[in-house]
PDB file of C-alpha atoms and ligand atoms in Angstrom:
ATOM      1  CA  MET A   1     -12.235   0.843 -11.002  1.00 95.00           C
ATOM      2  CA  ARG A   2     -11.220   2.089  -7.593  1.00 98.00           C
ATOM      3  CA  ILE A   3      -9.284  -0.512  -5.667  1.00 98.00           C
ATOM      4  CA  ILE A   4      -7.548  -0.543  -2.290  1.00 98.00           C
ATOM      5  CA  LEU A   5      -4.704  -2.982  -1.667  1.00 98.00           C
ATOM      6  CA  LEU A   6      -4.203  -3.720   2.023  1.00 98.00           C
ATOM      7  CA  GLY A   7      -1.564  -5.729   3.822  1.00 98.00           C
ATOM      8  CA  PRO A   8       1.513  -5.528   6.017  1.00 98.00           C
ATOM      9  CA  PRO A   9       4.858  -4.166   4.779  1.00 97.00           C
ATOM     10  CA  GLY A  10       6.306  -6.553   2.220  1.00 97.00           C
ATOM     11  CA  ALA A  11       2.976  -8.286   1.537  1.00 98.00           C
ATOM     12  CA  GLY A  12       3.166  -7.595  -2.195  1.00 98.00           C
ATOM     13  CA  LYS A  13       0.893  -4.536  -2.555  1.00 98.00           C
ATOM     14  CA  GLY A  14       3.314  -2.683  -4.820  1.00 97.00           C
ATOM     15  CA  THR A  15       4.141  -5.769  -6.882  1.00 98.00           C
ATOM     16  CA  GLN A  16       0.486  -6.502  -7.578  1.00 98.00           C
ATOM     17  CA  ALA A  17      -0.391  -2.812  -8.084  1.00 98.00           C
ATOM     18  CA  VAL A  18       2.117  -2.570 -10.959  1.00 98.00           C
ATOM     19  CA  ARG A  19       0.493  -5.581 -12.637  1.00 98.00           C
ATOM     20  CA  LEU A  20      -2.973  -4.063 -12.198  1.00 98.00           C
ATOM     21  CA  VAL A  21      -1.772  -0.821 -13.768  1.00 98.00           C
ATOM     22  CA  GLU A  22      -0.744  -2.771 -16.882  1.00 97.00           C
ATOM     23  CA  ARG A  23      -4.013  -4.687 -17.039  1.00 96.00           C
ATOM     24  CA  LEU A  24      -6.509  -1.992 -16.139  1.00 96.00           C
ATOM     25  CA  GLY A  25      -4.797   1.138 -17.462  1.00 96.00           C
ATOM     26  CA  ILE A  26      -5.383   3.092 -14.267  1.00 97.00           C
ATOM     27  CA  PRO A  27      -2.649   4.590 -12.070  1.00 98.00           C
ATOM     28  CA  GLN A  28      -1.062   3.155  -8.935  1.00 98.00           C
ATOM     29  CA  LEU A  29      -1.300   5.658  -6.111  1.00 98.00           C
ATOM     30  CA  SER A  30       1.394   4.667  -3.629  1.00 98.00           C
ATOM     31  CA  THR A  31       1.642   7.034  -0.694  1.00 98.00           C
ATOM     32  CA  GLY A  32       5.012   5.455   0.154  1.00 97.00           C
ATOM     33  CA  ASP A  33       6.388   6.297  -3.313  1.00 97.00           C
ATOM     34  CA  MET A  34       4.908   9.806  -3.185  1.00 97.00           C
ATOM     35  CA  LEU A  35       6.416  10.438   0.249  1.00 98.00           C
ATOM     36  CA  ARG A  36       9.827   9.070  -0.831  1.00 96.00           C
ATOM     37  CA  ALA A  37       9.702  11.402  -3.864  1.00 97.00           C
ATOM     38  CA  ALA A  38       8.890  14.321  -1.540  1.00 97.00           C
ATOM     39  CA  VAL A  39      11.812  13.383   0.731  1.00 96.00           C
ATOM     40  CA  ALA A  40      14.176  13.150  -2.262  1.00 95.00           C
ATOM     41  CA  ALA A  41      12.984  16.539  -3.556  1.00 97.00           C
ATOM     42  CA  GLY A  42      13.294  18.120  -0.102  1.00 97.00           C
ATOM     43  CA  THR A  43       9.751  19.570  -0.211  1.00 96.00           C
ATOM     44  CA  PRO A  44       8.179  20.790   3.069  1.00 95.00           C
ATOM     45  CA  VAL A  45       6.168  17.536   3.246  1.00 95.00           C
ATOM     46  CA  GLY A  46       9.347  15.538   2.586  1.00 96.00           C
ATOM     47  CA  VAL A  47      11.239  17.351   5.322  1.00 96.00           C
ATOM     48  CA  LYS A  48       8.451  16.570   7.820  1.00 95.00           C
ATOM     49  CA  ALA A  49       8.105  12.940   6.697  1.00 97.00           C
ATOM     50  CA  LYS A  50      11.747  11.880   6.458  1.00 97.00           C
ATOM     51  CA  ALA A  51      12.592  11.108  10.086  1.00 96.00           C
ATOM     52  CA  VAL A  52       9.207   9.482  10.699  1.00 97.00           C
ATOM     53  CA  MET A  53       9.646   7.166   7.706  1.00 97.00           C
ATOM     54  CA  ASP A  54      13.234   6.338   8.609  1.00 96.00           C
ATOM     55  CA  ARG A  55      11.982   5.207  12.037  1.00 96.00           C
ATOM     56  CA  GLY A  56       9.282   3.043  10.413  1.00 97.00           C
ATOM     57  CA  GLU A  57       6.417   4.993  11.954  1.00 98.00           C
ATOM     58  CA  LEU A  58       3.394   6.398  10.143  1.00 98.00           C
ATOM     59  CA  VAL A  59       3.361   9.908   8.724  1.00 98.00           C
ATOM     60  CA  SER A  60       0.492  12.028  10.074  1.00 97.00           C
ATOM     61  CA  ASP A  61      -2.997  11.450   8.695  1.00 98.00           C
ATOM     62  CA  ASP A  62      -3.436  15.077   7.573  1.00 96.00           C
ATOM     63  CA  ILE A  63      -0.322  14.921   5.378  1.00 97.00           C
ATOM     64  CA  VAL A  64      -1.237  11.697   3.565  1.00 98.00           C
ATOM     65  CA  VAL A  65      -4.940  12.549   3.273  1.00 97.00           C
ATOM     66  CA  GLY A  66      -3.912  15.871   1.686  1.00 96.00           C
ATOM     67  CA  ILE A  67      -1.597  14.082  -0.761  1.00 96.00           C
ATOM     68  CA  ILE A  68      -4.325  11.654  -1.836  1.00 97.00           C
ATOM     69  CA  ALA A  69      -7.006  14.354  -2.068  1.00 96.00           C
ATOM     70  CA  ASP A  70      -4.802  16.242  -4.544  1.00 95.00           C
ATOM     71  CA  ARG A  71      -3.719  13.154  -6.454  1.00 96.00           C
ATOM     72  CA  ILE A  72      -7.197  11.766  -7.169  1.00 96.00           C
ATOM     73  CA  GLU A  73      -8.093  15.122  -8.739  1.00 94.00           C
ATOM     74  CA  GLU A  74      -5.509  14.590 -11.490  1.00 96.00           C
ATOM     75  CA  ALA A  75      -6.741  13.674 -14.970  1.00 96.00           C
ATOM     76  CA  ASP A  76      -5.252  10.168 -15.081  1.00 96.00           C
ATOM     77  CA  ALA A  77      -7.128   9.164 -11.909  1.00 96.00           C
ATOM     78  CA  ARG A  78     -10.582  10.027 -13.289  1.00 92.00           C
ATOM     79  CA  LYS A  79     -11.146   6.520 -14.682  1.00 92.00           C
ATOM     80  CA  GLY A  80     -10.028   4.948 -11.426  1.00 97.00           C
ATOM     81  CA  PHE A  81      -6.941   4.093  -9.408  1.00 98.00           C
ATOM     82  CA  ILE A  82      -5.200   1.467  -7.349  1.00 98.00           C
ATOM     83  CA  LEU A  83      -4.381   2.596  -3.831  1.00 98.00           C
ATOM     84  CA  ASP A  84      -1.195   1.003  -2.499  1.00 98.00           C
ATOM     85  CA  GLY A  85      -0.392   1.876   1.118  1.00 97.00           C
ATOM     86  CA  PHE A  86      -3.393   4.139   1.688  1.00 98.00           C
ATOM     87  CA  PRO A  87      -5.483   4.206   3.803  1.00 98.00           C
ATOM     88  CA  ARG A  88      -3.387   3.034   6.729  1.00 98.00           C
ATOM     89  CA  THR A  89      -5.466   4.177   9.671  1.00 98.00           C
ATOM     90  CA  VAL A  90      -9.198   4.226  10.316  1.00 98.00           C
ATOM     91  CA  ALA A  91      -9.048   8.045  10.319  1.00 98.00           C
ATOM     92  CA  GLN A  92      -7.541   7.955   6.797  1.00 98.00           C
ATOM     93  CA  ALA A  93     -10.237   5.512   5.655  1.00 98.00           C
ATOM     94  CA  GLU A  94     -12.981   7.754   7.031  1.00 98.00           C
ATOM     95  CA  ALA A  95     -11.468  10.833   5.384  1.00 98.00           C
ATOM     96  CA  PHE A  96     -11.202   8.908   2.119  1.00 98.00           C
ATOM     97  CA  ASP A  97     -14.839   7.758   2.330  1.00 97.00           C
ATOM     98  CA  ALA A  98     -15.879  11.393   2.822  1.00 97.00           C
ATOM     99  CA  MET A  99     -13.776  12.414  -0.224  1.00 96.00           C
ATOM    100  CA  LEU A 100     -15.436   9.796  -2.410  1.00 96.00           C
ATOM    101  CA  ALA A 101     -18.934  10.614  -1.138  1.00 96.00           C
ATOM    102  CA  GLU A 102     -18.398  14.282  -1.893  1.00 95.00           C
ATOM    103  CA  LYS A 103     -17.515  13.390  -5.489  1.00 93.00           C
ATOM    104  CA  GLY A 104     -20.300  10.797  -5.826  1.00 94.00           C
ATOM    105  CA  LEU A 105     -17.710   8.035  -6.341  1.00 95.00           C
ATOM    106  CA  LYS A 106     -17.626   4.489  -4.989  1.00 94.00           C
ATOM    107  CA  LEU A 107     -14.962   1.919  -4.180  1.00 96.00           C
ATOM    108  CA  ASP A 108     -15.050  -1.302  -6.195  1.00 96.00           C
ATOM    109  CA  ALA A 109     -12.843  -3.558  -4.106  1.00 96.00           C
ATOM    110  CA  VAL A 110     -10.614  -3.796  -1.044  1.00 98.00           C
ATOM    111  CA  ILE A 111      -8.134  -6.650  -1.361  1.00 98.00           C
ATOM    112  CA  GLU A 112      -6.026  -7.720   1.591  1.00 98.00           C
ATOM    113  CA  PHE A 113      -2.881  -9.837   1.245  1.00 98.00           C
ATOM    114  CA  LYS A 114      -2.225 -12.261   4.095  1.00 98.00           C
ATOM    115  CA  VAL A 115       1.454 -13.121   4.635  1.00 98.00           C
ATOM    116  CA  ASN A 116       3.137 -14.458   7.770  1.00 96.00           C
ATOM    117  CA  GLU A 117       5.733 -12.374   9.603  1.00 95.00           C
ATOM    118  CA  HIS A 118       8.684 -14.653   8.989  1.00 95.00           C
ATOM    119  CA  GLU A 119       8.091 -14.439   5.229  1.00 97.00           C
ATOM    120  CA  LEU A 120       7.677 -10.634   5.386  1.00 97.00           C
ATOM    121  CA  VAL A 121      11.047 -10.078   7.086  1.00 95.00           C
ATOM    122  CA  GLY A 122      12.685 -12.414   4.574  1.00 95.00           C
ATOM    123  CA  ARG A 123      11.261 -10.435   1.640  1.00 96.00           C
ATOM    124  CA  ILE A 124      12.417  -7.111   3.044  1.00 95.00           C
ATOM    125  CA  VAL A 125      15.939  -8.353   3.742  1.00 94.00           C
ATOM    126  CA  LYS A 126      16.109  -9.888   0.243  1.00 95.00           C
ATOM    127  CA  ARG A 127      14.877  -6.687  -1.393  1.00 94.00           C
ATOM    128  CA  ALA A 128      17.573  -4.694   0.428  1.00 95.00           C
ATOM    129  CA  GLU A 129      20.293  -7.179  -0.575  1.00 95.00           C
ATOM    130  CA  GLU A 130      19.179  -7.163  -4.210  1.00 96.00           C
ATOM    131  CA  ALA A 131      19.048  -3.362  -4.387  1.00 95.00           C
ATOM    132  CA  LYS A 132      22.548  -3.191  -2.903  1.00 95.00           C
ATOM    133  CA  ALA A 133      23.868  -5.771  -5.370  1.00 96.00           C
ATOM    134  CA  ARG A 134      22.492  -3.671  -8.252  1.00 96.00           C
ATOM    135  CA  GLY A 135      24.207  -0.598  -6.833  1.00 96.00           C
ATOM    136  CA  GLU A 136      20.855   1.059  -6.106  1.00 95.00           C
ATOM    137  CA  GLN A 137      19.939   2.977  -3.002  1.00 90.00           C
ATOM    138  CA  VAL A 138      18.531   0.722  -0.281  1.00 92.00           C
ATOM    139  CA  ARG A 139      15.361   1.958   1.423  1.00 92.00           C
ATOM    140  CA  LYS A 140      16.333   3.292   4.861  1.00 91.00           C
ATOM    141  CA  ASP A 141      13.407   1.389   6.391  1.00 94.00           C
ATOM    142  CA  ASP A 142      14.310  -1.955   4.770  1.00 94.00           C
ATOM    143  CA  ASN A 143      16.246  -3.521   7.630  1.00 92.00           C
ATOM    144  CA  PRO A 144      15.103  -5.930  10.348  1.00 92.00           C
ATOM    145  CA  GLU A 145      15.183  -3.325  13.192  1.00 94.00           C
ATOM    146  CA  VAL A 146      13.071  -0.684  11.438  1.00 96.00           C
ATOM    147  CA  PHE A 147      10.921  -3.418   9.957  1.00 96.00           C
ATOM    148  CA  LYS A 148       9.839  -4.360  13.484  1.00 96.00           C
ATOM    149  CA  THR A 149       8.526  -0.827  14.018  1.00 97.00           C
ATOM    150  CA  ARG A 150       6.770  -0.923  10.627  1.00 97.00           C
ATOM    151  CA  LEU A 151       5.108  -4.174  11.597  1.00 97.00           C
ATOM    152  CA  ASP A 152       4.083  -2.802  15.010  1.00 98.00           C
ATOM    153  CA  ALA A 153       2.547   0.233  13.269  1.00 98.00           C
ATOM    154  CA  TYR A 154       0.735  -2.123  10.937  1.00 98.00           C
ATOM    155  CA  HIS A 155      -0.724  -4.195  13.784  1.00 98.00           C
ATOM    156  CA  SER A 156      -1.766  -1.269  15.949  1.00 98.00           C
ATOM    157  CA  GLN A 157      -2.923   1.232  13.303  1.00 98.00           C
ATOM    158  CA  THR A 158      -3.581  -0.509   9.975  1.00 98.00           C
ATOM    159  CA  ALA A 159      -4.897  -3.977  10.848  1.00 97.00           C
ATOM    160  CA  PRO A 160      -8.187  -2.480  12.187  1.00 98.00           C
ATOM    161  CA  LEU A 161      -8.986  -1.532   8.580  1.00 98.00           C
ATOM    162  CA  SER A 162      -9.820  -5.167   7.840  1.00 98.00           C
ATOM    163  CA  ALA A 163     -12.784  -5.000  10.219  1.00 98.00           C
ATOM    164  CA  TYR A 164     -13.660  -1.526   8.906  1.00 98.00           C
ATOM    165  CA  TYR A 165     -14.017  -2.764   5.306  1.00 98.00           C
ATOM    166  CA  GLU A 166     -15.432  -6.128   6.342  1.00 98.00           C
ATOM    167  CA  ALA A 167     -18.280  -4.308   8.058  1.00 98.00           C
ATOM    168  CA  LYS A 168     -18.971  -2.522   4.773  1.00 96.00           C
ATOM    169  CA  GLY A 169     -19.012  -5.860   2.928  1.00 96.00           C
ATOM    170  CA  MET A 170     -16.017  -4.749   0.823  1.00 96.00           C
ATOM    171  CA  LEU A 171     -13.143  -6.907   2.099  1.00 98.00           C
ATOM    172  CA  LYS A 172     -11.665  -9.730   0.019  1.00 98.00           C
ATOM    173  CA  THR A 173      -8.602 -11.621   1.172  1.00 98.00           C
ATOM    174  CA  VAL A 174      -5.868 -13.288  -0.859  1.00 98.00           C
ATOM    175  CA  ASP A 175      -3.193 -15.723   0.302  1.00 98.00           C
ATOM    176  CA  GLY A 176      -0.111 -13.574  -0.326  1.00 98.00           C
ATOM    177  CA  MET A 177       2.233 -16.456   0.576  1.00 98.00           C
ATOM    178  CA  ARG A 178       1.727 -17.950  -2.865  1.00 98.00           C
ATOM    179  CA  PRO A 179       4.049 -17.197  -5.797  1.00 98.00           C
ATOM    180  CA  ILE A 180       3.609 -13.765  -7.408  1.00 98.00           C
ATOM    181  CA  ASP A 181       1.803 -15.073 -10.525  1.00 98.00           C
ATOM    182  CA  GLU A 182      -0.658 -17.044  -8.433  1.00 98.00           C
ATOM    183  CA  VAL A 183      -1.419 -13.995  -6.306  1.00 98.00           C
ATOM    184  CA  THR A 184      -1.995 -12.018  -9.510  1.00 98.00           C
ATOM    185  CA  ARG A 185      -4.427 -14.692 -10.692  1.00 98.00           C
ATOM    186  CA  ALA A 186      -6.329 -14.627  -7.391  1.00 98.00           C
ATOM    187  CA  VAL A 187      -6.618 -10.829  -7.564  1.00 98.00           C
ATOM    188  CA  ARG A 188      -7.883 -11.018 -11.132  1.00 97.00           C
ATOM    189  CA  GLU A 189     -10.523 -13.573 -10.151  1.00 97.00           C
ATOM    190  CA  ILE A 190     -11.770 -11.304  -7.371  1.00 97.00           C
ATOM    191  CA  LEU A 191     -12.023  -8.319  -9.705  1.00 96.00           C
ATOM    192  CA  GLU A 192     -13.818 -10.331 -12.393  1.00 94.00           C
ATOM    193  CA  ARG A 193     -16.445 -11.594  -9.976  1.00 86.00           C
TER     194      ARG A 193
HETATM  195  P1  AP5 B   1       5.251   1.973   1.856  1.00 77.64           P
HETATM  196  O1  AP5 B   1       6.146   2.416   0.791  1.00 77.64           O
HETATM  197  O2  AP5 B   1       3.785   1.931   1.610  1.00 77.64           O
HETATM  198  O3  AP5 B   1       5.800   0.592   2.340  1.00 77.64           O
HETATM  199  P2  AP5 B   1       5.095  -0.654   3.043  1.00 77.64           P
HETATM  200  O4  AP5 B   1       3.625  -0.707   3.084  1.00 77.64           O
HETATM  201  O5  AP5 B   1       5.771  -0.756   4.350  1.00 77.64           O
HETATM  202  O6  AP5 B   1       5.341  -1.787   2.081  1.00 77.64           O
HETATM  203  P3  AP5 B   1       6.373  -2.220   1.045  1.00 77.64           P
HETATM  204  O7  AP5 B   1       6.452  -1.289  -0.094  1.00 77.64           O
HETATM  205  O8  AP5 B   1       7.658  -2.573   1.723  1.00 77.64           O
HETATM  206  O9  AP5 B   1       5.670  -3.587   0.689  1.00 77.64           O
HETATM  207  P4  AP5 B   1       4.563  -4.023  -0.343  1.00 77.64           P
HETATM  208  O10 AP5 B   1       3.400  -4.630   0.351  1.00 77.64           O
HETATM  209  O11 AP5 B   1       4.276  -2.965  -1.367  1.00 77.64           O
HETATM  210  O12 AP5 B   1       5.358  -5.214  -1.002  1.00 77.64           O
HETATM  211  P5  AP5 B   1       6.207  -5.231  -2.351  1.00 77.64           P
HETATM  212  O13 AP5 B   1       5.307  -5.512  -3.499  1.00 77.64           O
HETATM  213  O14 AP5 B   1       7.087  -4.033  -2.386  1.00 77.64           O
HETATM  214  O15 AP5 B   1       5.443   2.889   3.160  1.00 77.64           O
HETATM  215  C1  AP5 B   1       6.714   3.293   3.612  1.00 77.64           C
HETATM  216  C2  AP5 B   1       6.535   4.315   4.730  1.00 77.64           C
HETATM  217  O16 AP5 B   1       5.877   5.492   4.206  1.00 77.64           O
HETATM  218  C3  AP5 B   1       5.672   3.891   5.917  1.00 77.64           C
HETATM  219  O17 AP5 B   1       6.408   3.141   6.869  1.00 77.64           O
HETATM  220  C4  AP5 B   1       5.214   5.240   6.455  1.00 77.64           C
HETATM  221  O18 AP5 B   1       6.230   5.884   7.186  1.00 77.64           O
HETATM  222  C5  AP5 B   1       4.988   6.055   5.181  1.00 77.64           C
HETATM  223  N1  AP5 B   1       3.609   5.936   4.671  1.00 77.64           N
HETATM  224  C6  AP5 B   1       3.236   5.440   3.451  1.00 77.64           C
HETATM  225  N2  AP5 B   1       1.912   5.501   3.313  1.00 77.64           N
HETATM  226  C7  AP5 B   1       1.433   6.035   4.458  1.00 77.64           C
HETATM  227  C8  AP5 B   1       0.116   6.323   4.919  1.00 77.64           C
HETATM  228  N3  AP5 B   1      -0.971   6.067   4.164  1.00 77.64           N
HETATM  229  N4  AP5 B   1      -0.008   6.857   6.152  1.00 77.64           N
HETATM  230  C9  AP5 B   1       1.062   7.141   6.921  1.00 77.64           C
HETATM  231  N5  AP5 B   1       2.340   6.882   6.551  1.00 77.64           N
HETATM  232  C10 AP5 B   1       2.514   6.327   5.320  1.00 77.64           C
HETATM  233  O19 AP5 B   1       7.057  -6.572  -2.109  1.00 77.64           O
HETATM  234  C11 AP5 B   1       8.102  -6.613  -1.176  1.00 77.64           C
HETATM  235  C12 AP5 B   1       9.168  -7.596  -1.692  1.00 77.64           C
HETATM  236  O20 AP5 B   1       8.604  -8.911  -1.742  1.00 77.64           O
HETATM  237  C13 AP5 B   1       9.630  -7.295  -3.122  1.00 77.64           C
HETATM  238  O21 AP5 B   1      11.003  -7.532  -3.212  1.00 77.64           O
HETATM  239  C14 AP5 B   1       8.826  -8.264  -3.993  1.00 77.64           C
HETATM  240  O22 AP5 B   1       9.498  -8.637  -5.166  1.00 77.64           O
HETATM  241  C15 AP5 B   1       8.623  -9.441  -3.056  1.00 77.64           C
HETATM  242  N6  AP5 B   1       7.346 -10.119  -3.276  1.00 77.64           N
HETATM  243  C16 AP5 B   1       6.125  -9.563  -3.513  1.00 77.64           C
HETATM  244  N7  AP5 B   1       5.168 -10.513  -3.632  1.00 77.64           N
HETATM  245  C17 AP5 B   1       5.799 -11.696  -3.454  1.00 77.64           C
HETATM  246  C18 AP5 B   1       5.341 -13.061  -3.453  1.00 77.64           C
HETATM  247  N8  AP5 B   1       4.056 -13.387  -3.654  1.00 77.64           N
HETATM  248  N9  AP5 B   1       6.250 -14.036  -3.226  1.00 77.64           N
HETATM  249  C19 AP5 B   1       7.570 -13.721  -3.021  1.00 77.64           C
HETATM  250  N10 AP5 B   1       8.068 -12.454  -3.018  1.00 77.64           N
HETATM  251  C20 AP5 B   1       7.185 -11.462  -3.229  1.00 77.64           C
END
């Protein structure tokens, strides 16, 4: 299966992607995780991405499209994959469609999580507090100020993807305000349909 998880920062894309990995045996492709790994390793992509990510803005389309184009070529992605955080702009979605068409592949589902802004900020603040309490590194973009920029980027650049996939008859929405297990159940029902 090839699945896209859409939604604002903190909506639960990563949480649900991990559960889908366990159930479906296909990899989670998180551009956020891949970019954070590149930043930590100090690669040329990481050096370019770091300041942009710390500000809560989007990394350029050509960088992330290049990352995904390489990643879906890897052996573990042949059976399918769960995209978490990609695409994030209409240009990325169009580039991804062209990639799939070139390989004769199709998307199976686009699932969008709907969560209100107050809840999103609360989740991000809680995640930062919990990471700190465990003595782990807190994401530089997990604070209310940077979160505002992340949300603005979501509204201006990512939200148009709902209409993009709706027009293709692909979009399914899930109430992401519900408890994690209930969201998982709703996702499973969509994929079993
Ligand atoms: P990225 O890493 O993709 O972060 P994000 O989309 O901003 O989202 P998060 O990872 O914070 O949230 P999520 O929806 O995965 O929620 P999660 O499951 O973690 O991107 C980071 C940056 O990288 C971007 O700002 C950009 O700079 C760059 N980038 C990445 N991809 C890019 C692209 N394609 N193009 C350009 N730039 C790109 O959950 C959050 C918290 O809520 C957790 O603590 C979780 O336990 C909790 N939670 C989850 N579900 C529930 C629930 N149902 N109820 C209660 N709590 C819940």
